[in-house]
Amino acid sequence: MPEQQWNSALYEKRHAFVFGYGQGLVELLAPQADEVILDLGCGTGQLTYQIAQSGARVIGLDHSETMLATARQNYPELRFVQGNATSFALDEKFDAVFSNAVLHWVTEAAAAAKCIAAALKPGGRFVAEFGGRGNVSNIIEATQMVLRQYTGHDVPHGWYYPSIGEYSSLLESCGLEVTQAWLFDRPTPLEGEAGMRNWLTMFAERMFVELNAAQKEEALTEIEMYLRESNYDGGQWYADYRRLRLLSIKQGSIAVSGS
Ligand code: BEZ
């Protein structure tokens, strides 16, 4: 499957809800002034900045140089580094690893979980939210149904949407204890009459690679037509997001002062 390409300007303009919703996750993280925190998949840096407001020292890590360039421009006082969720190894250990709306892009989930566990201090926490089991299922179903007419086969969507059980087992196998987990629907408004088309163009581009430009336009119109039944209400498009949110703690002894 081709790699997702990111347009940081469009992402900031049309998809600001991604970091808007992330604010609740920062509350679950509850960053403290003396902590060192890694923002895994920091994108354009808005949540990295918000975490830094607590006084914690935060490093933002992202795979995309385009996103990092915008993050550095937005917040020149913060540190942003390039790295891949499945292979990163930084010099220091963290009190917490935070990740919002990123891990559904990481199909090599076991490799990412290993890196996250290795990056944490004993007792350190991993706080994450991303698409969970059933995420955007209407969008996927309509897109695959329409694309099948052009390609003759089921086009893979390429995202990773685990259940609570599946992801918790994975984290436990890496020495992280899951203390809280939620799977919940979050229908997410998309901006404007072209909201669904823009979402598909921005995030599902990889599914359309076998189509030429004219076929793509035609397919998008047909997908919109199907989704109008399920994902359009009162003049507003919605993405049928389903979030997996969890808090986990790295096992191992923590130094207790005075002991
Ligand atoms: C999500 O946040 O759930 C998501 C975003 C883009 C593509 C797929 C899922």
PDB file of C-alpha atoms and ligand atoms in Angstrom:
ATOM      1  CA  MET A   1       0.000   0.000   0.000  1.00  0.00           C
ATOM      2  CA  PRO A   2       1.489   3.442  -0.894  1.00  0.00           C
ATOM      3  CA  GLU A   3       2.504   5.669   1.992  1.00  0.00           C
ATOM      4  CA  GLN A   4       0.107   8.418   3.127  1.00  0.00           C
ATOM      5  CA  GLN A   5       1.334  11.858   1.999  1.00  0.00           C
ATOM      6  CA  TRP A   6       0.624  14.853   4.230  1.00  0.00           C
ATOM      7  CA  ASN A   7      -0.239  18.416   3.248  1.00  0.00           C
ATOM      8  CA  SER A   8       0.340  20.280   6.524  1.00  0.00           C
ATOM      9  CA  ALA A   9      -1.402  23.510   5.422  1.00  0.00           C
ATOM     10  CA  LEU A  10      -4.593  21.700   4.381  1.00  0.00           C
ATOM     11  CA  TYR A  11      -4.426  19.533   7.487  1.00  0.00           C
ATOM     12  CA  GLU A  12      -4.302  22.582   9.748  1.00  0.00           C
ATOM     13  CA  LYS A  13      -7.006  24.430   7.804  1.00  0.00           C
ATOM     14  CA  ARG A  14      -9.621  21.756   7.259  1.00  0.00           C
ATOM     15  CA  HIS A  15      -8.884  19.204   9.940  1.00  0.00           C
ATOM     16  CA  ALA A  16      -8.248  21.282  13.029  1.00  0.00           C
ATOM     17  CA  PHE A  17     -10.758  19.048  14.841  1.00  0.00           C
ATOM     18  CA  VAL A  18      -7.984  16.418  15.062  1.00  0.00           C
ATOM     19  CA  PHE A  19      -6.085  18.459  17.629  1.00  0.00           C
ATOM     20  CA  GLY A  20      -9.268  20.130  18.953  1.00  0.00           C
ATOM     21  CA  TYR A  21     -10.550  16.775  20.223  1.00  0.00           C
ATOM     22  CA  GLY A  22      -7.074  15.940  21.514  1.00  0.00           C
ATOM     23  CA  GLN A  23      -7.441  18.423  24.359  1.00  0.00           C
ATOM     24  CA  GLY A  24      -9.434  15.879  26.401  1.00  0.00           C
ATOM     25  CA  LEU A  25      -6.574  13.461  25.988  1.00  0.00           C
ATOM     26  CA  VAL A  26      -4.120  16.038  27.348  1.00  0.00           C
ATOM     27  CA  GLU A  27      -6.323  16.203  30.462  1.00  0.00           C
ATOM     28  CA  LEU A  28      -6.010  12.422  30.843  1.00  0.00           C
ATOM     29  CA  LEU A  29      -2.241  12.774  30.460  1.00  0.00           C
ATOM     30  CA  ALA A  30      -2.233  15.376  33.273  1.00  0.00           C
ATOM     31  CA  PRO A  31       1.312  16.578  32.500  1.00  0.00           C
ATOM     32  CA  GLN A  32       3.395  17.858  35.410  1.00  0.00           C
ATOM     33  CA  ALA A  33       5.993  20.623  35.373  1.00  0.00           C
ATOM     34  CA  ASP A  34       8.949  18.364  36.192  1.00  0.00           C
ATOM     35  CA  GLU A  35       8.188  15.725  33.574  1.00  0.00           C
ATOM     36  CA  VAL A  36       9.749  14.834  30.245  1.00  0.00           C
ATOM     37  CA  ILE A  37       7.085  13.850  27.711  1.00  0.00           C
ATOM     38  CA  LEU A  38       7.178  12.494  24.177  1.00  0.00           C
ATOM     39  CA  ASP A  39       4.383  13.518  21.775  1.00  0.00           C
ATOM     40  CA  LEU A  40       4.404  10.610  19.331  1.00  0.00           C
ATOM     41  CA  GLY A  41       3.052  11.705  15.931  1.00  0.00           C
ATOM     42  CA  CYS A  42       2.974  15.383  16.852  1.00  0.00           C
ATOM     43  CA  GLY A  43       1.797  16.592  13.417  1.00  0.00           C
ATOM     44  CA  THR A  44       1.804  20.388  13.278  1.00  0.00           C
ATOM     45  CA  GLY A  45       2.562  20.673  17.002  1.00  0.00           C
ATOM     46  CA  GLN A  46      -0.634  22.121  18.559  1.00  0.00           C
ATOM     47  CA  LEU A  47      -0.924  19.462  21.261  1.00  0.00           C
ATOM     48  CA  THR A  48       2.838  19.427  21.860  1.00  0.00           C
ATOM     49  CA  TYR A  49       2.484  23.112  22.656  1.00  0.00           C
ATOM     50  CA  GLN A  50      -0.512  22.524  24.887  1.00  0.00           C
ATOM     51  CA  ILE A  51       1.363  19.878  26.883  1.00  0.00           C
ATOM     52  CA  ALA A  52       4.343  22.239  27.182  1.00  0.00           C
ATOM     53  CA  GLN A  53       2.051  24.844  28.808  1.00  0.00           C
ATOM     54  CA  SER A  54       2.077  22.633  31.931  1.00  0.00           C
ATOM     55  CA  GLY A  55       5.799  23.342  32.306  1.00  0.00           C
ATOM     56  CA  ALA A  56       6.747  19.816  31.228  1.00  0.00           C
ATOM     57  CA  ARG A  57       9.614  19.454  28.768  1.00  0.00           C
ATOM     58  CA  VAL A  58       8.090  17.995  25.601  1.00  0.00           C
ATOM     59  CA  ILE A  59       9.640  16.548  22.480  1.00  0.00           C
ATOM     60  CA  GLY A  60       7.423  16.186  19.402  1.00  0.00           C
ATOM     61  CA  LEU A  61       8.240  13.300  17.060  1.00  0.00           C
ATOM     62  CA  ASP A  62       6.767  12.807  13.604  1.00  0.00           C
ATOM     63  CA  HIS A  63       7.519  10.790  10.498  1.00  0.00           C
ATOM     64  CA  SER A  64       6.548  13.576   8.078  1.00  0.00           C
ATOM     65  CA  GLU A  65       9.121  16.299   7.349  1.00  0.00           C
ATOM     66  CA  THR A  66       6.287  18.465   5.975  1.00  0.00           C
ATOM     67  CA  MET A  67       4.414  18.317   9.275  1.00  0.00           C
ATOM     68  CA  LEU A  68       7.625  18.922  11.237  1.00  0.00           C
ATOM     69  CA  ALA A  69       8.488  22.005   9.169  1.00  0.00           C
ATOM     70  CA  THR A  70       5.084  23.521  10.029  1.00  0.00           C
ATOM     71  CA  ALA A  71       5.393  22.494  13.691  1.00  0.00           C
ATOM     72  CA  ARG A  72       8.808  24.210  13.946  1.00  0.00           C
ATOM     73  CA  GLN A  73       7.417  27.321  12.285  1.00  0.00           C
ATOM     74  CA  ASN A  74       4.418  27.340  14.639  1.00  0.00           C
ATOM     75  CA  TYR A  75       6.430  26.743  17.831  1.00  0.00           C
ATOM     76  CA  PRO A  76      10.120  27.593  17.317  1.00  0.00           C
ATOM     77  CA  GLU A  77      10.736  27.323  21.077  1.00  0.00           C
ATOM     78  CA  LEU A  78       9.833  23.599  21.134  1.00  0.00           C
ATOM     79  CA  ARG A  79      11.929  20.623  20.038  1.00  0.00           C
ATOM     80  CA  PHE A  80      10.655  18.494  17.165  1.00  0.00           C
ATOM     81  CA  VAL A  81      12.469  15.440  15.816  1.00  0.00           C
ATOM     82  CA  GLN A  82      11.955  13.166  12.848  1.00  0.00           C
ATOM     83  CA  GLY A  83      11.307   9.497  13.564  1.00  0.00           C
ATOM     84  CA  ASN A  84       9.135   6.526  12.781  1.00  0.00           C
ATOM     85  CA  ALA A  85       6.719   5.116  15.384  1.00  0.00           C
ATOM     86  CA  THR A  86       7.958   1.596  14.663  1.00  0.00           C
ATOM     87  CA  SER A  87      11.692   2.225  14.982  1.00  0.00           C
ATOM     88  CA  PHE A  88      12.363   5.358  17.049  1.00  0.00           C
ATOM     89  CA  ALA A  89      14.935   5.284  19.843  1.00  0.00           C
ATOM     90  CA  LEU A  90      15.772   8.531  21.623  1.00  0.00           C
ATOM     91  CA  ASP A  91      18.647   9.180  24.021  1.00  0.00           C
ATOM     92  CA  GLU A  92      16.470   9.807  27.050  1.00  0.00           C
ATOM     93  CA  LYS A  93      13.666   7.960  28.846  1.00  0.00           C
ATOM     94  CA  PHE A  94      10.268   9.599  29.289  1.00  0.00           C
ATOM     95  CA  ASP A  95       7.796  10.026  32.140  1.00  0.00           C
ATOM     96  CA  ALA A  96       5.024   9.727  29.570  1.00  0.00           C
ATOM     97  CA  VAL A  97       4.438   8.986  25.912  1.00  0.00           C
ATOM     98  CA  PHE A  98       1.377  10.729  24.470  1.00  0.00           C
ATOM     99  CA  SER A  99      -0.193   9.984  21.097  1.00  0.00           C
ATOM    100  CA  ASN A 100      -3.324  11.440  19.514  1.00  0.00           C
ATOM    101  CA  ALA A 101      -4.967  10.288  16.266  1.00  0.00           C
ATOM    102  CA  VAL A 102      -1.838   8.616  14.923  1.00  0.00           C
ATOM    103  CA  LEU A 103      -1.641   4.927  15.765  1.00  0.00           C
ATOM    104  CA  HIS A 104      -4.370   3.885  13.310  1.00  0.00           C
ATOM    105  CA  TRP A 105      -1.794   4.703  10.607  1.00  0.00           C
ATOM    106  CA  VAL A 106       0.708   2.287  12.147  1.00  0.00           C
ATOM    107  CA  THR A 107      -0.081  -1.241  10.976  1.00  0.00           C
ATOM    108  CA  GLU A 108       3.136  -2.597  12.506  1.00  0.00           C
ATOM    109  CA  ALA A 109       1.538  -2.105  15.906  1.00  0.00           C
ATOM    110  CA  ALA A 110       3.766  -4.585  17.759  1.00  0.00           C
ATOM    111  CA  ALA A 111       6.929  -2.774  16.665  1.00  0.00           C
ATOM    112  CA  ALA A 112       5.430   0.567  17.769  1.00  0.00           C
ATOM    113  CA  ALA A 113       4.362  -0.839  21.164  1.00  0.00           C
ATOM    114  CA  LYS A 114       7.920  -2.134  21.715  1.00  0.00           C
ATOM    115  CA  CYS A 115       9.435   1.281  20.939  1.00  0.00           C
ATOM    116  CA  ILE A 116       6.930   3.046  23.206  1.00  0.00           C
ATOM    117  CA  ALA A 117       7.616   0.662  26.108  1.00  0.00           C
ATOM    118  CA  ALA A 118      11.377   1.042  25.615  1.00  0.00           C
ATOM    119  CA  ALA A 119      11.056   4.864  25.637  1.00  0.00           C
ATOM    120  CA  LEU A 120       9.311   4.948  29.037  1.00  0.00           C
ATOM    121  CA  LYS A 121      10.813   5.063  32.511  1.00  0.00           C
ATOM    122  CA  PRO A 122       9.488   2.361  34.882  1.00  0.00           C
ATOM    123  CA  GLY A 123       6.143   3.694  36.139  1.00  0.00           C
ATOM    124  CA  GLY A 124       5.899   5.949  33.096  1.00  0.00           C
ATOM    125  CA  ARG A 125       2.549   6.222  31.352  1.00  0.00           C
ATOM    126  CA  PHE A 126       1.406   5.742  27.792  1.00  0.00           C
ATOM    127  CA  VAL A 127      -1.694   7.794  26.995  1.00  0.00           C
ATOM    128  CA  ALA A 128      -3.182   7.327  23.536  1.00  0.00           C
ATOM    129  CA  GLU A 129      -6.255   7.816  21.433  1.00  0.00           C
ATOM    130  CA  PHE A 130      -6.813   6.656  17.890  1.00  0.00           C
ATOM    131  CA  GLY A 131      -9.368   4.915  15.670  1.00  0.00           C
ATOM    132  CA  GLY A 132     -10.710   1.758  17.322  1.00  0.00           C
ATOM    133  CA  ARG A 133     -12.593  -1.280  16.070  1.00  0.00           C
ATOM    134  CA  GLY A 134     -15.388  -0.111  13.722  1.00  0.00           C
ATOM    135  CA  ASN A 135     -13.843   3.303  13.037  1.00  0.00           C
ATOM    136  CA  VAL A 136     -15.195   4.955   9.851  1.00  0.00           C
ATOM    137  CA  SER A 137     -16.922   1.694   8.926  1.00  0.00           C
ATOM    138  CA  ASN A 138     -19.619   3.440   6.832  1.00  0.00           C
ATOM    139  CA  ILE A 139     -16.960   5.363   4.923  1.00  0.00           C
ATOM    140  CA  ILE A 140     -14.867   2.242   4.313  1.00  0.00           C
ATOM    141  CA  GLU A 141     -17.849   0.162   3.245  1.00  0.00           C
ATOM    142  CA  ALA A 142     -19.160   2.760   0.762  1.00  0.00           C
ATOM    143  CA  THR A 143     -15.671   3.419  -0.643  1.00  0.00           C
ATOM    144  CA  GLN A 144     -14.859  -0.263  -1.116  1.00  0.00           C
ATOM    145  CA  MET A 145     -18.244  -0.923  -2.697  1.00  0.00           C
ATOM    146  CA  VAL A 146     -17.793   1.863  -5.264  1.00  0.00           C
ATOM    147  CA  LEU A 147     -14.120   1.153  -5.960  1.00  0.00           C
ATOM    148  CA  ARG A 148     -14.842  -2.525  -6.563  1.00  0.00           C
ATOM    149  CA  GLN A 149     -16.750  -1.478  -9.714  1.00  0.00           C
ATOM    150  CA  TYR A 150     -13.539   0.050 -11.100  1.00  0.00           C
ATOM    151  CA  THR A 151     -10.889  -2.359  -9.826  1.00  0.00           C
ATOM    152  CA  GLY A 152     -12.770  -5.657  -9.662  1.00  0.00           C
ATOM    153  CA  HIS A 153     -11.434  -6.345  -6.166  1.00  0.00           C
ATOM    154  CA  ASP A 154     -11.677  -5.160  -2.573  1.00  0.00           C
ATOM    155  CA  VAL A 155      -9.298  -2.243  -2.135  1.00  0.00           C
ATOM    156  CA  PRO A 156      -7.560  -2.456   1.258  1.00  0.00           C
ATOM    157  CA  HIS A 157      -8.042   0.578   3.483  1.00  0.00           C
ATOM    158  CA  GLY A 158      -4.700   0.081   5.227  1.00  0.00           C
ATOM    159  CA  TRP A 159      -5.678   1.413   8.669  1.00  0.00           C
ATOM    160  CA  TYR A 160      -5.311  -0.390  12.001  1.00  0.00           C
ATOM    161  CA  TYR A 161      -8.443  -0.299  14.175  1.00  0.00           C
ATOM    162  CA  PRO A 162      -8.030  -2.694  17.114  1.00  0.00           C
ATOM    163  CA  SER A 163     -10.488  -3.575  19.874  1.00  0.00           C
ATOM    164  CA  ILE A 164      -9.737  -2.813  23.527  1.00  0.00           C
ATOM    165  CA  GLY A 165      -8.878  -6.483  24.110  1.00  0.00           C
ATOM    166  CA  GLU A 166      -6.556  -6.779  21.131  1.00  0.00           C
ATOM    167  CA  TYR A 167      -4.620  -3.599  21.876  1.00  0.00           C
ATOM    168  CA  SER A 168      -4.452  -4.210  25.628  1.00  0.00           C
ATOM    169  CA  SER A 169      -2.968  -7.679  25.041  1.00  0.00           C
ATOM    170  CA  LEU A 170      -0.376  -6.166  22.756  1.00  0.00           C
ATOM    171  CA  LEU A 171       0.625  -3.539  25.331  1.00  0.00           C
ATOM    172  CA  GLU A 172       0.724  -6.138  28.110  1.00  0.00           C
ATOM    173  CA  SER A 173       3.075  -8.285  26.046  1.00  0.00           C
ATOM    174  CA  CYS A 174       5.438  -5.278  26.034  1.00  0.00           C
ATOM    175  CA  GLY A 175       5.293  -4.758  29.808  1.00  0.00           C
ATOM    176  CA  LEU A 176       2.616  -2.038  29.872  1.00  0.00           C
ATOM    177  CA  GLU A 177      -0.356  -2.471  32.210  1.00  0.00           C
ATOM    178  CA  VAL A 178      -3.597  -1.022  30.843  1.00  0.00           C
ATOM    179  CA  THR A 179      -5.401   0.685  33.711  1.00  0.00           C
ATOM    180  CA  GLN A 180      -8.200   2.419  31.790  1.00  0.00           C
ATOM    181  CA  ALA A 181      -9.622   1.951  28.291  1.00  0.00           C
ATOM    182  CA  TRP A 182     -12.625   3.234  26.388  1.00  0.00           C
ATOM    183  CA  LEU A 183     -14.101   2.519  22.957  1.00  0.00           C
ATOM    184  CA  PHE A 184     -16.675   5.142  22.012  1.00  0.00           C
ATOM    185  CA  ASP A 185     -18.435   6.706  19.038  1.00  0.00           C
ATOM    186  CA  ARG A 186     -17.519  10.259  18.157  1.00  0.00           C
ATOM    187  CA  PRO A 187     -19.413  11.373  15.031  1.00  0.00           C
ATOM    188  CA  THR A 188     -17.204  14.193  13.862  1.00  0.00           C
ATOM    189  CA  PRO A 189     -18.558  17.148  11.835  1.00  0.00           C
ATOM    190  CA  LEU A 190     -16.697  17.807   8.586  1.00  0.00           C
ATOM    191  CA  GLU A 191     -16.483  21.334   7.292  1.00  0.00           C
ATOM    192  CA  GLY A 192     -18.715  22.446   4.414  1.00  0.00           C
ATOM    193  CA  GLU A 193     -20.754  20.787   1.689  1.00  0.00           C
ATOM    194  CA  ALA A 194     -17.556  19.197   0.317  1.00  0.00           C
ATOM    195  CA  GLY A 195     -16.615  17.903   3.791  1.00  0.00           C
ATOM    196  CA  MET A 196     -16.800  14.186   2.980  1.00  0.00           C
ATOM    197  CA  ARG A 197     -15.050  14.613  -0.360  1.00  0.00           C
ATOM    198  CA  ASN A 198     -12.270  16.602   1.312  1.00  0.00           C
ATOM    199  CA  TRP A 199     -11.892  13.960   4.039  1.00  0.00           C
ATOM    200  CA  LEU A 200     -11.618  11.175   1.443  1.00  0.00           C
ATOM    201  CA  THR A 201      -9.157  13.187  -0.627  1.00  0.00           C
ATOM    202  CA  MET A 202      -7.003  14.019   2.358  1.00  0.00           C
ATOM    203  CA  PHE A 203      -7.033  10.717   4.240  1.00  0.00           C
ATOM    204  CA  ALA A 204      -8.106   7.936   1.867  1.00  0.00           C
ATOM    205  CA  GLU A 205      -6.060   8.950  -1.185  1.00  0.00           C
ATOM    206  CA  ARG A 206      -4.241   5.604  -1.151  1.00  0.00           C
ATOM    207  CA  MET A 207      -7.469   3.720  -1.864  1.00  0.00           C
ATOM    208  CA  PHE A 208      -7.907   5.528  -5.205  1.00  0.00           C
ATOM    209  CA  VAL A 209      -4.480   4.887  -6.769  1.00  0.00           C
ATOM    210  CA  GLU A 210      -5.771   2.475  -9.419  1.00  0.00           C
ATOM    211  CA  LEU A 211      -8.208   5.089 -10.813  1.00  0.00           C
ATOM    212  CA  ASN A 212      -7.425   7.889 -13.265  1.00  0.00           C
ATOM    213  CA  ALA A 213      -8.425  11.473 -12.433  1.00  0.00           C
ATOM    214  CA  ALA A 214     -11.829  11.325 -14.159  1.00  0.00           C
ATOM    215  CA  GLN A 215     -12.695   7.969 -12.580  1.00  0.00           C
ATOM    216  CA  LYS A 216     -11.686   9.310  -9.188  1.00  0.00           C
ATOM    217  CA  GLU A 217     -14.031  12.296  -9.457  1.00  0.00           C
ATOM    218  CA  GLU A 218     -16.852  10.022 -10.579  1.00  0.00           C
ATOM    219  CA  ALA A 219     -16.181   7.554  -7.745  1.00  0.00           C
ATOM    220  CA  LEU A 220     -16.085  10.336  -5.133  1.00  0.00           C
ATOM    221  CA  THR A 221     -19.489  11.568  -6.291  1.00  0.00           C
ATOM    222  CA  GLU A 222     -20.909   8.058  -6.047  1.00  0.00           C
ATOM    223  CA  ILE A 223     -19.432   7.493  -2.573  1.00  0.00           C
ATOM    224  CA  GLU A 224     -20.913  10.791  -1.423  1.00  0.00           C
ATOM    225  CA  MET A 225     -24.276   9.682  -2.734  1.00  0.00           C
ATOM    226  CA  TYR A 226     -24.205   6.478  -0.651  1.00  0.00           C
ATOM    227  CA  LEU A 227     -22.885   8.203   2.457  1.00  0.00           C
ATOM    228  CA  ARG A 228     -25.575  10.887   2.311  1.00  0.00           C
ATOM    229  CA  GLU A 229     -27.904   8.244   3.813  1.00  0.00           C
ATOM    230  CA  SER A 230     -25.769   7.479   6.861  1.00  0.00           C
ATOM    231  CA  ASN A 231     -23.267  10.321   7.352  1.00  0.00           C
ATOM    232  CA  TYR A 232     -25.154  13.485   6.428  1.00  0.00           C
ATOM    233  CA  ASP A 233     -27.658  15.074   8.722  1.00  0.00           C
ATOM    234  CA  GLY A 234     -29.248  18.534   8.870  1.00  0.00           C
ATOM    235  CA  GLY A 235     -26.963  19.954   6.171  1.00  0.00           C
ATOM    236  CA  GLN A 236     -23.836  18.614   7.868  1.00  0.00           C
ATOM    237  CA  TRP A 237     -21.397  15.827   6.945  1.00  0.00           C
ATOM    238  CA  TYR A 238     -20.048  13.589   9.727  1.00  0.00           C
ATOM    239  CA  ALA A 239     -17.175  11.107   9.808  1.00  0.00           C
ATOM    240  CA  ASP A 240     -18.295   8.032  11.771  1.00  0.00           C
ATOM    241  CA  TYR A 241     -15.295   8.048  14.078  1.00  0.00           C
ATOM    242  CA  ARG A 242     -14.963   5.471  16.847  1.00  0.00           C
ATOM    243  CA  ARG A 243     -12.164   6.186  19.277  1.00  0.00           C
ATOM    244  CA  LEU A 244     -10.016   3.831  21.311  1.00  0.00           C
ATOM    245  CA  ARG A 245      -8.607   5.764  24.235  1.00  0.00           C
ATOM    246  CA  LEU A 246      -6.373   4.242  26.870  1.00  0.00           C
ATOM    247  CA  LEU A 247      -4.046   4.825  29.756  1.00  0.00           C
ATOM    248  CA  SER A 248      -1.325   2.316  30.552  1.00  0.00           C
ATOM    249  CA  ILE A 249       1.650   2.174  32.892  1.00  0.00           C
ATOM    250  CA  LYS A 250       5.073   0.675  32.298  1.00  0.00           C
ATOM    251  CA  GLN A 251       5.769  -2.067  34.795  1.00  0.00           C
ATOM    252  CA  GLY A 252       8.959  -2.127  36.857  1.00  0.00           C
ATOM    253  CA  SER A 253      10.197  -0.699  40.080  1.00  0.00           C
ATOM    254  CA  ILE A 254       9.862   3.022  40.690  1.00  0.00           C
ATOM    255  CA  ALA A 255      12.346   4.712  43.002  1.00  0.00           C
ATOM    256  CA  VAL A 256      10.366   5.880  46.071  1.00  0.00           C
ATOM    257  CA  SER A 257      12.055   8.750  47.880  1.00  0.00           C
ATOM    258  CA  GLY A 258      13.220   7.777  51.411  1.00  0.00           C
ATOM    259  CA  SER A 259      13.225   4.019  50.698  1.00  0.00           C
TER     260      SER A 259
HETATM  261  C1  BEZ B   1      -9.219   8.951  12.560  1.00  0.00           C
HETATM  262  O1  BEZ B   1      -8.819   9.913  13.216  1.00  0.00           O
HETATM  263  O2  BEZ B   1      -9.919   8.063  13.045  1.00  0.00           O
HETATM  264  C2  BEZ B   1      -8.836   8.809  11.143  1.00  0.00           C
HETATM  265  C3  BEZ B   1      -8.289   9.888  10.491  1.00  0.00           C
HETATM  266  C4  BEZ B   1      -7.895   9.731   9.190  1.00  0.00           C
HETATM  267  C5  BEZ B   1      -8.061   8.538   8.563  1.00  0.00           C
HETATM  268  C6  BEZ B   1      -8.615   7.477   9.214  1.00  0.00           C
HETATM  269  C7  BEZ B   1      -9.005   7.616  10.513  1.00  0.00           C
END
